[in-house]
C-alpha angles and dihedrals in degrees: 000000000000115000096257100028089108090067089063090057098046112028095061091055118116091247090056092051089047091052090048093049090050091047091053096047096106093046092045094048092052095041098048094043090053090047092052091052091047092062099034111137093005126112099183133039103257134159092279092054091048091049089051091046090052089055091048092055095044093049089048089062095249087133131242098263094050092042092056090050092053093045091050091053092049091048088056091052092047091050089058092049110036092186099051105151126226088239087067094050095086091054092044093049091046091053094049094048092049091047091050092051091049092052092049095048102047088146090067117197093221090072094042118129126181090213115183097347110124114191096025105209124213119185111198120208135177142110123288115275099029094106096264097144092042090051090051091050094048092047091050089051092053093048094046091049086066092053094256115147109238132186127188124213116209097210095152091094096158095080123049088205091059093056091045092050092052090049091051093049092047090052092046094049095038100240133128123262131200115207140159134196119298111274094029119140106276091214089056090055091049091049093050091046094054093043092053092044090055091046092049096044093239120173104214134028119195114192120197117208135195114284098216122130093204118150113323094241091055092048092048093049094048096048090042091054092050091050093048093050093049091051089060088065102031114022111226094022132178094047091182130031104195118196114201116209130183107235092201092067093068111188092015087067089059090054093048090050090051092051096048097042088054091049100047144004099272109186102169137039134207116194113198140190095033090144093065100050146059089216098089089125086081088080090064095046097045092047090051099043100044101033091219119133116253099223103173137026128192113222103167150358101267124099091252097050096095103096135189105250109252109188096205094045091049094052091044088053091054096051105033 
């Protein structure tokens, strides 16, 4: 079975959709109440309604650029049908958001296969406090539940707490961890982790990295060094550079995404803490602006609340 085939089996299950719907409750409540006010007293979609809709999307943290794109598309649809009713606006908006997400994630995770990569190497980046370590732990749990051998590399050696958190997650999940003393060279930890993964025949390596947004050059050099060292052990590694963003920070998440994508070749996103915020619209904006697939979303505290991002299920959760 391909590395992530198990997601296809589980994440489309009714319980996964239910967890997603629950995780999006705050976003949905804010979004739909604003949408209702935007069309109050109007029977057709006119300029006033579109102006109000623009405000709804911007204040839902979809982002100005993406909002303007959605409004422009809806204007085109309205121009074709002069008598488009406000009752149809929800359906129209839902279609356009889903279409936008599909366009921005052409490399859809549902068809992802790890092929011949063994070990498959994931380097996880992101600032402190976004749920990086928790995401690593939950991902390790999901992989291990499918009998895949997983090892974690504690390469955030600048914080003693970071190494300890990785150790705790490894113990909780029941996977191996490679760590060195605090202050050790992160690239050395990554090198040792990959070497031992190859020796032990492990399937997946997940490398944690320091969550500091220090100057961009420093960040770029540090992550570049880790990548170069890993490639000496596993050519082509890391196969995935996963940027973890905190959905509850709204526009700050856009800025973090900008910084990290300029510093390294991020090719996957995980957006966490969506259950505790009304800012879930950030998923739409970040996906659109950065053209990087959102692969995982965090919708709760439990071990199983890291979900594969399903575009249709996400949009359904916003509008149901």
